[in-house]
Amino acid sequence: MRLILVGPPGAGKGTQAAKLIERLGVPHLSTGDMLREAVKQGTELGQQAQAHMSAGGLVPDDLVIPIVVQRIKQDDCGTGFILDGFPRTLPQAEALDQALQAAGVELDAVAVITVKDDLIVERITGRRMDPETNTIYHMTFNPPPEEVVPRLLHRQDDTEEACRSRLTKYHGET
Ligand code: ADP
């Protein structure tokens, strides 16, 4: 199954992808996760991506496209993948089309998740991540157990300002 999940930040793409990979047995390819990992590792890509990400902007196409094109060629993507957060721009969609054509495979589905902007802001600003288990919590909607609270991380781009900027990009470009 080759599936793309599209939706604004905080729509629940990551949450649904985690459920779907268990059923489908294909890898979850999140460009946001890949980029955050590159930032954490301090790679050249990470250094170039960091400023765009923390401001809620998009990482330039020429940095993001090669990561995905390389990734979907790996063996574990042979039976499919769930793409989350890619494509986000027209050039990214075109590059994906080309890569799939070159591999002689087709997409099975694109699922679009829609959520109202104000609810997104509420979800994003309350979102926290447990770095030990990668579990995502929301301080009101899905409160974490007390013992994990001290280690929870609040993403740098999960402020209201960066979130509004990501929403503008989403409506304008994605
Ligand atoms: P969200 O969907 O909540 O905005 P992601 O984890 O998908 O979060 O992405 C976080 C950030 O990583 C984005 O705001 C953007 O800066 C960068 N990013 C992720 N995917 C892409 C992409 N396909 N193209 C450009 N930038 C991307």
GROMACS .gro file of C-alpha atoms and ligand atoms in nm:
model
  201
    1MET     CA    1   0.000   0.000   0.000
    2ARG     CA    2   0.142   0.336  -0.106
    3LEU     CA    3  -0.046   0.602   0.081
    4ILE     CA    4  -0.004   0.976   0.129
    5LEU     CA    5  -0.152   1.155   0.429
    6VAL     CA    6  -0.219   1.523   0.367
    7GLY     CA    7  -0.344   1.771   0.623
    8PRO     CA    8  -0.253   2.081   0.818
    9PRO     CA    9  -0.002   2.063   1.105
   10GLY     CA   10  -0.167   1.900   1.403
   11ALA     CA   11  -0.437   1.732   1.193
   12GLY     CA   12  -0.335   1.393   1.328
   13LYS     CA   13  -0.130   1.259   1.037
   14GLY     CA   14   0.137   1.117   1.267
   15THR     CA   15  -0.122   0.969   1.502
   16GLN     CA   16  -0.313   0.797   1.221
   17ALA     CA   17   0.009   0.685   1.050
   18ALA     CA   18   0.119   0.509   1.368
   19LYS     CA   19  -0.209   0.311   1.373
   20LEU     CA   20  -0.194   0.239   0.999
   21ILE     CA   21   0.160   0.101   0.992
   22GLU     CA   22   0.057  -0.164   1.241
   23ARG     CA   23  -0.219  -0.281   1.012
   24LEU     CA   24  -0.037  -0.242   0.683
   25GLY     CA   25   0.316  -0.339   0.783
   26VAL     CA   26   0.478  -0.066   0.573
   27PRO     CA   27   0.716   0.207   0.696
   28HIS     CA   28   0.597   0.551   0.810
   29LEU     CA   29   0.796   0.818   0.630
   30SER     CA   30   0.755   1.153   0.803
   31THR     CA   31   0.969   1.429   0.655
   32GLY     CA   32   0.921   1.629   0.975
   33ASP     CA   33   1.065   1.340   1.182
   34MET     CA   34   1.352   1.292   0.935
   35LEU     CA   35   1.437   1.662   0.943
   36ARG     CA   36   1.416   1.682   1.324
   37GLU     CA   37   1.651   1.383   1.344
   38ALA     CA   38   1.896   1.560   1.108
   39VAL     CA   39   1.882   1.869   1.329
   40LYS     CA   40   1.942   1.656   1.640
   41GLN     CA   41   2.241   1.483   1.477
   42GLY     CA   42   2.377   1.819   1.360
   43THR     CA   43   2.424   1.703   0.999
   44GLU     CA   44   2.472   1.955   0.720
   45LEU     CA   45   2.109   1.905   0.618
   46GLY     CA   46   2.002   1.961   0.977
   47GLN     CA   47   2.199   2.282   1.005
   48GLN     CA   48   2.044   2.416   0.685
   49ALA     CA   49   1.693   2.310   0.778
   50GLN     CA   50   1.685   2.429   1.138
   51ALA     CA   51   1.613   2.800   1.090
   52HIS     CA   52   1.330   2.733   0.845
   53MET     CA   53   1.174   2.481   1.079
   54SER     CA   54   1.183   2.681   1.399
   55ALA     CA   55   1.026   2.980   1.225
   56GLY     CA   56   0.743   2.766   1.091
   57GLY     CA   57   0.861   2.803   0.731
   58LEU     CA   58   0.914   2.527   0.477
   59VAL     CA   59   1.253   2.370   0.424
   60PRO     CA   60   1.358   2.437   0.061
   61ASP     CA   61   1.254   2.178  -0.198
   62ASP     CA   62   1.611   2.103  -0.306
   63LEU     CA   63   1.688   1.983   0.049
   64VAL     CA   64   1.370   1.785   0.111
   65ILE     CA   65   1.313   1.616  -0.225
   66PRO     CA   66   1.636   1.409  -0.233
   67ILE     CA   67   1.571   1.271   0.117
   68VAL     CA   68   1.235   1.126   0.015
   69VAL     CA   69   1.344   1.011  -0.329
   70GLN     CA   70   1.633   0.817  -0.171
   71ARG     CA   71   1.424   0.686   0.114
   72ILE     CA   72   1.150   0.529  -0.100
   73LYS     CA   73   1.412   0.337  -0.296
   74GLN     CA   74   1.515   0.141   0.014
   75ASP     CA   75   1.421  -0.224   0.048
   76ASP     CA   76   1.172  -0.179   0.330
   77CYS     CA   77   0.957   0.038   0.098
   78GLY     CA   78   0.923  -0.250  -0.150
   79THR     CA   79   0.567  -0.328  -0.043
   80GLY     CA   80   0.474   0.033   0.018
   81PHE     CA   81   0.493   0.327   0.258
   82ILE     CA   82   0.289   0.591   0.430
   83LEU     CA   83   0.413   0.938   0.346
   84ASP     CA   84   0.335   1.199   0.610
   85GLY     CA   85   0.427   1.563   0.546
   86PHE     CA   86   0.538   1.512   0.187
   87PRO     CA   87   0.465   1.638  -0.074
   88ARG     CA   88   0.393   1.987   0.055
   89THR     CA   89   0.463   2.189  -0.260
   90LEU     CA   90   0.398   2.141  -0.630
   91PRO     CA   91   0.765   2.072  -0.717
   92GLN     CA   92   0.769   1.807  -0.442
   93ALA     CA   93   0.458   1.643  -0.588
   94GLU     CA   94   0.614   1.645  -0.934
   95ALA     CA   95   0.938   1.496  -0.805
   96LEU     CA   96   0.746   1.221  -0.627
   97ASP     CA   97   0.552   1.146  -0.946
   98GLN     CA   98   0.876   1.109  -1.137
   99ALA     CA   99   1.036   0.890  -0.873
  100LEU     CA  100   0.735   0.657  -0.864
  101GLN     CA  101   0.722   0.639  -1.241
  102ALA     CA  102   1.092   0.557  -1.257
  103ALA     CA  103   1.033   0.276  -1.007
  104GLY     CA  104   0.733   0.155  -1.208
  105VAL     CA  105   0.491   0.182  -0.915
  106GLU     CA  106   0.176   0.381  -0.842
  107LEU     CA  107   0.011   0.539  -0.542
  108ASP     CA  108  -0.290   0.359  -0.398
  109ALA     CA  109  -0.447   0.650  -0.215
  110VAL     CA  110  -0.416   1.002  -0.085
  111ALA     CA  111  -0.609   1.074   0.234
  112VAL     CA  112  -0.678   1.436   0.322
  113ILE     CA  113  -0.751   1.518   0.685
  114THR     CA  114  -0.930   1.850   0.740
  115VAL     CA  115  -0.944   2.035   1.071
  116LYS     CA  116  -1.047   2.397   1.142
  117ASP     CA  117  -0.758   2.640   1.198
  118ASP     CA  118  -0.861   2.745   1.550
  119LEU     CA  119  -0.875   2.386   1.666
  120ILE     CA  120  -0.532   2.328   1.511
  121VAL     CA  121  -0.383   2.614   1.713
  122GLU     CA  122  -0.536   2.473   2.031
  123ARG     CA  123  -0.400   2.126   1.953
  124ILE     CA  124  -0.053   2.242   1.855
  125THR     CA  125   0.011   2.476   2.146
  126GLY     CA  126  -0.090   2.205   2.394
  127ARG     CA  127   0.109   1.930   2.221
  128ARG     CA  128   0.401   1.769   2.405
  129MET     CA  129   0.627   1.479   2.313
  130ASP     CA  130   0.786   1.217   2.535
  131PRO     CA  131   1.140   1.177   2.398
  132GLU     CA  132   1.178   0.833   2.556
  133THR     CA  133   0.876   0.668   2.395
  134ASN     CA  134   0.797   0.920   2.116
  135THR     CA  135   0.440   0.932   2.251
  136ILE     CA  136   0.251   1.250   2.169
  137TYR     CA  137   0.031   1.400   2.441
  138HIS     CA  138  -0.194   1.703   2.469
  139MET     CA  139  -0.202   1.880   2.802
  140THR     CA  140  -0.587   1.894   2.794
  141PHE     CA  141  -0.714   1.647   2.532
  142ASN     CA  142  -0.476   1.359   2.605
  143PRO     CA  143  -0.300   1.442   2.932
  144PRO     CA  144   0.028   1.266   3.010
  145PRO     CA  145   0.082   1.055   3.324
  146GLU     CA  146   0.230   1.271   3.600
  147GLU     CA  147   0.562   1.086   3.612
  148VAL     CA  148   0.652   1.164   3.250
  149VAL     CA  149   0.562   1.536   3.266
  150PRO     CA  150   0.911   1.660   3.368
  151ARG     CA  151   1.076   1.506   3.062
  152LEU     CA  152   0.818   1.616   2.802
  153LEU     CA  153   0.937   1.832   2.514
  154HIS     CA  154   0.751   2.120   2.355
  155ARG     CA  155   0.851   2.152   1.990
  156GLN     CA  156   1.018   2.483   1.910
  157ASP     CA  157   0.771   2.537   1.624
  158ASP     CA  158   0.466   2.455   1.839
  159THR     CA  159   0.415   2.815   1.951
  160GLU     CA  160   0.103   3.001   1.836
  161GLU     CA  161   0.307   3.230   1.609
  162ALA     CA  162   0.497   2.953   1.429
  163CYS     CA  163   0.176   2.749   1.409
  164ARG     CA  164  -0.013   3.034   1.235
  165SER     CA  165   0.277   3.065   0.992
  166ARG     CA  166   0.268   2.690   0.918
  167LEU     CA  167  -0.108   2.714   0.860
  168THR     CA  168  -0.059   3.001   0.614
  169LYS     CA  169   0.199   2.792   0.426
  170TYR     CA  170  -0.033   2.494   0.429
  171HIS     CA  171  -0.330   2.685   0.285
  172GLY     CA  172  -0.114   2.871   0.034
  173GLU     CA  173   0.123   2.603  -0.088
  174THR     CA  174   0.002   2.258   0.005
  175ADP     P1  175   0.365   1.975   1.097
  175ADP     O1  176   0.293   1.893   0.994
  175ADP     O2  177   0.308   1.963   1.232
  175ADP     O3  178   0.397   2.116   1.053
  175ADP     P2  179   0.605   1.820   1.049
  175ADP     O4  180   0.664   1.739   1.157
  175ADP     O5  181   0.543   1.749   0.932
  175ADP     O6  182   0.505   1.914   1.123
  175ADP     O7  183   0.713   1.922   0.990
  175ADP     C1  184   0.783   2.011   1.074
  175ADP     C2  185   0.859   2.111   0.989
  175ADP     O8  186   0.951   2.042   0.904
  175ADP     C3  187   0.774   2.193   0.892
  175ADP     O9  188   0.717   2.306   0.954
  175ADP     C4  189   0.877   2.231   0.786
  175ADP    O10  190   0.960   2.335   0.830
  175ADP     C5  191   0.961   2.106   0.777
  175ADP     N1  192   0.910   2.013   0.673
  175ADP     C6  193   0.857   1.888   0.693
  175ADP     N2  194   0.822   1.833   0.576
  175ADP     C7  195   0.853   1.923   0.479
  175ADP     C8  196   0.840   1.924   0.338
  175ADP     N3  197   0.785   1.822   0.271
  175ADP     N4  198   0.883   2.036   0.272
  175ADP     C9  199   0.936   2.139   0.337
  175ADP     N5  200   0.950   2.145   0.470
  175ADP    C10  201   0.911   2.038   0.541
   0.00000   0.00000   0.00000
